[in-house]
C-alpha positions as semicolon CSV with decimal commas, in nm:
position;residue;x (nm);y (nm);z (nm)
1;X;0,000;0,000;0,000
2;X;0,119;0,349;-0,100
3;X;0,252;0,577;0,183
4;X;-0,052;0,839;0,338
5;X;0,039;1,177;0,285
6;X;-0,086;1,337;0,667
7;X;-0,095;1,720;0,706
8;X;-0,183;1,814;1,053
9;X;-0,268;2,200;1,059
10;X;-0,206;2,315;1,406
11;X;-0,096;2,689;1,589
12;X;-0,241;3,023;1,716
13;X;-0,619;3,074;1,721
14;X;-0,703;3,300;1,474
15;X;-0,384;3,281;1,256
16;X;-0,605;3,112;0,978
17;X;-0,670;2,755;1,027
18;X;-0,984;2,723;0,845
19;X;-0,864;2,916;0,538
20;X;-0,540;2,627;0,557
21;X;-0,788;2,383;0,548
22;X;-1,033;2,502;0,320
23;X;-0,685;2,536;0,092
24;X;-0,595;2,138;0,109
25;X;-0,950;2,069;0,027
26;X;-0,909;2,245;-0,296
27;X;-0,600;2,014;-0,345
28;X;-0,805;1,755;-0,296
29;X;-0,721;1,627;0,032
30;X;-0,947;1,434;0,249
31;X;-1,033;1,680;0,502
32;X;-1,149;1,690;0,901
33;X;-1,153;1,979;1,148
34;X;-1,084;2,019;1,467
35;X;-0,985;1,685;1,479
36;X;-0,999;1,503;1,882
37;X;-0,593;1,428;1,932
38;X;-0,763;1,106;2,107
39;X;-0,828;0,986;1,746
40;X;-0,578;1,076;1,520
41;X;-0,378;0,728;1,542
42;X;-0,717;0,522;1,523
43;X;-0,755;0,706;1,187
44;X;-0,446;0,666;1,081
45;X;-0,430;0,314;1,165
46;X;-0,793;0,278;0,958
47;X;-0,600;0,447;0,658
48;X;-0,312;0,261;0,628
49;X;-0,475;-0,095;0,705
50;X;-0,762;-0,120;0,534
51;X;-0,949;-0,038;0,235
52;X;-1,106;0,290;0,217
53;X;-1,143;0,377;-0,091
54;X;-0,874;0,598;-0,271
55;X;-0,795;0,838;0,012
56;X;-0,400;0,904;0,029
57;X;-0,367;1,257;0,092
58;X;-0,529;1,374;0,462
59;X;-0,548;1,691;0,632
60;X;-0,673;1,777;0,964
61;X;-0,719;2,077;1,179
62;X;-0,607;2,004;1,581
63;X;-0,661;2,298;1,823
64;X;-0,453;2,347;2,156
65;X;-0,744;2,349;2,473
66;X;-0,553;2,261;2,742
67;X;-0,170;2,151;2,845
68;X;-0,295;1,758;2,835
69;X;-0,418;1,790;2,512
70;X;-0,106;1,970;2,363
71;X;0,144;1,660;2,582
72;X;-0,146;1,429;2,377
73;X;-0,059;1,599;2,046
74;X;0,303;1,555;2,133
75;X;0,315;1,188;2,181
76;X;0,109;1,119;1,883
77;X;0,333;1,365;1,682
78;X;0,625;1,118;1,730
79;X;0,436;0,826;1,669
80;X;0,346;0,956;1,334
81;X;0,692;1,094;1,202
82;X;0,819;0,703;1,326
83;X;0,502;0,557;1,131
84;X;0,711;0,401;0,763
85;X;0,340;0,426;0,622
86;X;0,287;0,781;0,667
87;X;0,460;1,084;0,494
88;X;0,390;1,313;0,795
89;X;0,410;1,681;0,825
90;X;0,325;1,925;1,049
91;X;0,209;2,301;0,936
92;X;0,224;2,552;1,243
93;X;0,008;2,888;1,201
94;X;0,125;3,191;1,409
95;X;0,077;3,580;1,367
96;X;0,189;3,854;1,525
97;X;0,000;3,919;1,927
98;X;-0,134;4,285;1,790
99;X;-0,267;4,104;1,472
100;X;-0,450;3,816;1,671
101;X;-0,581;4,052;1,902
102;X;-0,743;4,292;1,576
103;X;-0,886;3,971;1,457
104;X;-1,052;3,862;1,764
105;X;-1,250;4,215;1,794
106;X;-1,345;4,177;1,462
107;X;-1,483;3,872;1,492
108;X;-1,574;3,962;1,865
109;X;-1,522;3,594;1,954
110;X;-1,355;3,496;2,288
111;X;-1,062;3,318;2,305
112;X;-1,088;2,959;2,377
113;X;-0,821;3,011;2,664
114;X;-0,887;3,368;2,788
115;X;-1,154;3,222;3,041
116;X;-1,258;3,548;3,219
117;X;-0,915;3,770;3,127
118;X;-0,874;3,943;2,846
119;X;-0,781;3,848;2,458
120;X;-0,414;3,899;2,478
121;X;-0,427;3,646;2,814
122;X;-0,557;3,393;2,653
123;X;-0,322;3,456;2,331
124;X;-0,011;3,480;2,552
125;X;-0,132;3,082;2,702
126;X;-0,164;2,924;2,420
127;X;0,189;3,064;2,295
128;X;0,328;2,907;2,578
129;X;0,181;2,609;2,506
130;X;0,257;2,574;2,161
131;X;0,620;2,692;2,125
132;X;0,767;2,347;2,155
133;X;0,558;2,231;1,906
134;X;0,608;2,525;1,666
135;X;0,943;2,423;1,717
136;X;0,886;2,102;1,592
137;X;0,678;2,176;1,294
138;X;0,861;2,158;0,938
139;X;0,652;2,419;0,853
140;X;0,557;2,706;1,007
141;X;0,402;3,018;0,849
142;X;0,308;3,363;0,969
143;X;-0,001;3,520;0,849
144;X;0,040;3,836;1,000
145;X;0,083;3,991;0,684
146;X;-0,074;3,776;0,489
147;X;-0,452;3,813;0,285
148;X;-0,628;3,460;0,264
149;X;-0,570;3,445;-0,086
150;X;-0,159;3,541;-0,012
151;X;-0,197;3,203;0,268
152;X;-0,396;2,974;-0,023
153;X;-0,117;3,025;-0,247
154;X;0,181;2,961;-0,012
155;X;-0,004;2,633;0,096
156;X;-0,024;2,565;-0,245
157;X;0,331;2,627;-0,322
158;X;0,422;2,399;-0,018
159;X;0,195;2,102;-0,036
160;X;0,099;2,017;-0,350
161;X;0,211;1,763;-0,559
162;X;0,216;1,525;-0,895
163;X;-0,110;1,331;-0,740
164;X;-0,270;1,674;-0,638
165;X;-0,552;1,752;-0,778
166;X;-0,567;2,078;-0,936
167;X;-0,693;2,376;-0,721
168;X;-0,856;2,553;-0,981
169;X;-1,141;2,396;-1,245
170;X;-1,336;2,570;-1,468
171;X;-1,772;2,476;-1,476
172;X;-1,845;2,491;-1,850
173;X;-2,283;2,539;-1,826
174;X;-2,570;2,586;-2,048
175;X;-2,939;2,694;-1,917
176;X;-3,217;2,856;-2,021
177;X;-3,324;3,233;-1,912
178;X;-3,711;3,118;-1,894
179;X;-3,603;2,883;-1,592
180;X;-3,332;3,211;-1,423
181;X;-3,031;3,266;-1,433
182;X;-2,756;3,013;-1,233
183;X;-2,740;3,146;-0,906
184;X;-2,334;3,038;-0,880
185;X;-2,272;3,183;-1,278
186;X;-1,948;3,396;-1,254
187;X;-1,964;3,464;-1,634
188;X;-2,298;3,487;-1,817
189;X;-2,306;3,480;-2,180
190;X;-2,644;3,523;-2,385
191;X;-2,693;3,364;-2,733
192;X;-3,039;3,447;-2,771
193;X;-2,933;3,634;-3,084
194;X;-2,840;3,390;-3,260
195;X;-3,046;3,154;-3,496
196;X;-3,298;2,923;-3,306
197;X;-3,305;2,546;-3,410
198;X;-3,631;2,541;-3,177
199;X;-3,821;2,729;-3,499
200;X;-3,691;2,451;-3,734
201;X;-3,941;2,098;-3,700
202;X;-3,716;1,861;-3,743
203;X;-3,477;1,999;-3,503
204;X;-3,715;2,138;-3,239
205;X;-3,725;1,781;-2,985
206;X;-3,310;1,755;-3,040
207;X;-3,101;1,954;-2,841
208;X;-2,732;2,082;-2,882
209;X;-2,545;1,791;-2,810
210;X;-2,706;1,678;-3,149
211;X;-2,451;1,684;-3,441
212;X;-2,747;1,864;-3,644
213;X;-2,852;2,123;-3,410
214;X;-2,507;2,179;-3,304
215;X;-2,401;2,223;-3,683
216;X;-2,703;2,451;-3,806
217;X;-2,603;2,681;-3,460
218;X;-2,249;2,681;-3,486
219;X;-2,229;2,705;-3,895
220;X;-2,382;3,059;-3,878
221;X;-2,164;3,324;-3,913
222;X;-2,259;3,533;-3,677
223;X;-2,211;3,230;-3,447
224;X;-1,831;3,219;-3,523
225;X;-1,820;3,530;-3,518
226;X;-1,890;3,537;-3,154
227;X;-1,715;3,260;-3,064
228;X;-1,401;3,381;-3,186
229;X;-1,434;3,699;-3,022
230;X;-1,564;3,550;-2,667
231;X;-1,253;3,314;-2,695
232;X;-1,033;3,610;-2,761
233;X;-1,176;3,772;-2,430
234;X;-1,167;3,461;-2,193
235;X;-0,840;3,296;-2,255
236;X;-0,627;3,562;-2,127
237;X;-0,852;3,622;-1,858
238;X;-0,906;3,293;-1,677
239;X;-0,535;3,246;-1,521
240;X;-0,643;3,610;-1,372
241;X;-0,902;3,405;-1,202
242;X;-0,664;3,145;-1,087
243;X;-0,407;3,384;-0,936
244;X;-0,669;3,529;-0,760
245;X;-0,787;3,200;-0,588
246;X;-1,073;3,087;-0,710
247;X;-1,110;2,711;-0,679
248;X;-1,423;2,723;-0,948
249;X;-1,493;2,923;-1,202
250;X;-1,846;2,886;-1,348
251;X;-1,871;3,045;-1,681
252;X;-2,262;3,018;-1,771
253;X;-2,374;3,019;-2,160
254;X;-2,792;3,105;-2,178
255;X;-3,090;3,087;-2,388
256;X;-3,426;3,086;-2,418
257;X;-3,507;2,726;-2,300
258;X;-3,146;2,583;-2,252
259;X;-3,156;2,343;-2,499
260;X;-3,048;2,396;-2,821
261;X;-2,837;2,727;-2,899
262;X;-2,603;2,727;-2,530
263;X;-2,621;2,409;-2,517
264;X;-2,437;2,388;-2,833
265;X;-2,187;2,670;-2,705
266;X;-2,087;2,544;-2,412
267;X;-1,993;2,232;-2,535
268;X;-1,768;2,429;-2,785
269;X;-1,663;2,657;-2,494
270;X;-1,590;2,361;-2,286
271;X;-1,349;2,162;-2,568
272;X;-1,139;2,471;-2,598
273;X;-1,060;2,465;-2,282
274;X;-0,982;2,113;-2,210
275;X;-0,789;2,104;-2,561
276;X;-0,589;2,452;-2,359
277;X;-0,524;2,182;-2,040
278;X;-0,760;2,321;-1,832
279;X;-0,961;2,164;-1,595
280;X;-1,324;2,134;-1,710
281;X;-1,671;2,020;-1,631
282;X;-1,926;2,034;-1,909
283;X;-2,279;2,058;-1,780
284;X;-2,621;2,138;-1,925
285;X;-2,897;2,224;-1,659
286;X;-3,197;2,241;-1,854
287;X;-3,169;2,086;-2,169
288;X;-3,398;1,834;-2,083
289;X;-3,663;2,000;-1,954
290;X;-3,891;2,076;-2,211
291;X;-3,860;1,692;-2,239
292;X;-3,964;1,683;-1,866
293;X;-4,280;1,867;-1,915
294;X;-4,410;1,691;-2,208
295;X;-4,409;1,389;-2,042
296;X;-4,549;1,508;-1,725
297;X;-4,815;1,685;-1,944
């Protein structure tokens, strides 16, 4: 059995654990927060003795409470960097005491070991908890000055690998403006313009994914036209996306009904980009639904 790659996200509450985790989802790592320290080796030992499906890469969030969990955490750190089946690391969070203390009033959360004192108490405890386990930790990154899209990217730069999968995937769609718009559309493009198959009979119960409906929409000029032009817009601009840190970007193609016309688009739209190495999803949300109500009728 292939070694488990184990990322155990620990450090300062508030320095930006759930973005960190949120990150290695992205990557595709099997994820758990706020994991009990309790249960960390009987998951480990489930991992990396049975089958459970295809889950090699794990991350999981463990928060300092108290001085017997953080001796816990200890012991079961050196367990895991002696374990031969486990590639084990250990990513420690910290930020600055006036930049933990901004983010608590912000939030206006308490902090878990302030009890009755004030923030910078409870800040200054924990610190004394964790430093020998910060000094322990292969990694260790300070997000005092750093945005959660500046922390996504340095996890990203740090953990992921061949087997990773990618952080970033484009949602190719289709729909129909009669049913609304996509709700989670980043990019909405209309082709109501352009000719309708729905007005032709023989073409009227097939829908884009048709070789004939997907030929009469695409053949028109002002079709290519279009296309060319929306391709010249969107290929330089989806790595902008990426840098940013997206993890999806849904780029929604419409028409009247969603069946014929962007249906026949997006599946043009979506080709592109998996022909430009992209990672794409090709979906078409109503183009059955005339279908649907016929029936049901």
């Amino acid at each position: 059995m292939q070694k488990i790659n184990l990322v155990i996200i620990t450090g300062m509450s508030g320095a930006g654990k759930t973005v960190a985790i949120q990150s290695f989802e992205d990557m595709g790592y099997f994820t758990v927060d706020n994991m009990p320290a309790n249960l960390i080796n009987k998951f480990v030992s489930l991992l990396t003795t049975s089958e459970v499906g295809d889950i090699d890469k794990v991350a999981m969030v463990v928060d300092m409470r108290s001085r017997s969990f953080f001796d816990e955490l200890s012991d079961i750190v050196n367990d895991l960097s002696d374990n031969p089946d486990v590639d084990f690391r250990l990513l420690f969070l910290d930020s600055s005491d006036e930049e933990l203390v901004a983010r608590y009033k912000e939030t206006r959360r308490s902090h878990p070991l302030a009890e009755d004192g004030r923030v910078l108490d409870g800040i200054n405890r924990e610190r004394d908890l964790l430093s020998p386990l910060k000094s322990f930790s292969q990694n260790v990154i300070d997000t005092s000055e750093l945005t959660p899209r500046n922390l996504r990217a340095l996890i990203g730069q740090e953990f992921a690998t061949e087997n990773t999968t990618a952080a970033f995937r484009i949602e190719v769609m289709s729909f129909g403006f009669k049913y609304g718009l996509p709700l989670d559309a980043d990019l909405v493009f209309d082709v109501r313009f352009l000719p309708n198959p729905h007005y032709v009979s023989e073409l009227r119960n097939l829908t884009g994914l048709d070789e004939a409906v997907y030929h009469y929409v695409m053949d028109a000029p002002e079709s290519e036209e279009f296309y060319t032009n929306l391709m010249k817009m969107l290929t330089p601009i989806i790595p902008g996306y990426q840098k940013e840190g997206k993890s999806v970007l849904t780029i929604a193609v419409g028409c009247t009904g969603g069946q014929h016309r962007s249906v026949a688009f997006a599946k043009r739209i979506g080709k592109e980009l998996l022909a430009e190495k992209w990672s794409v999803n090709i979906s078409h949300r109503d183009k059955d639904r005339r279908k649907e109500t016929v029936n049901r009728s």
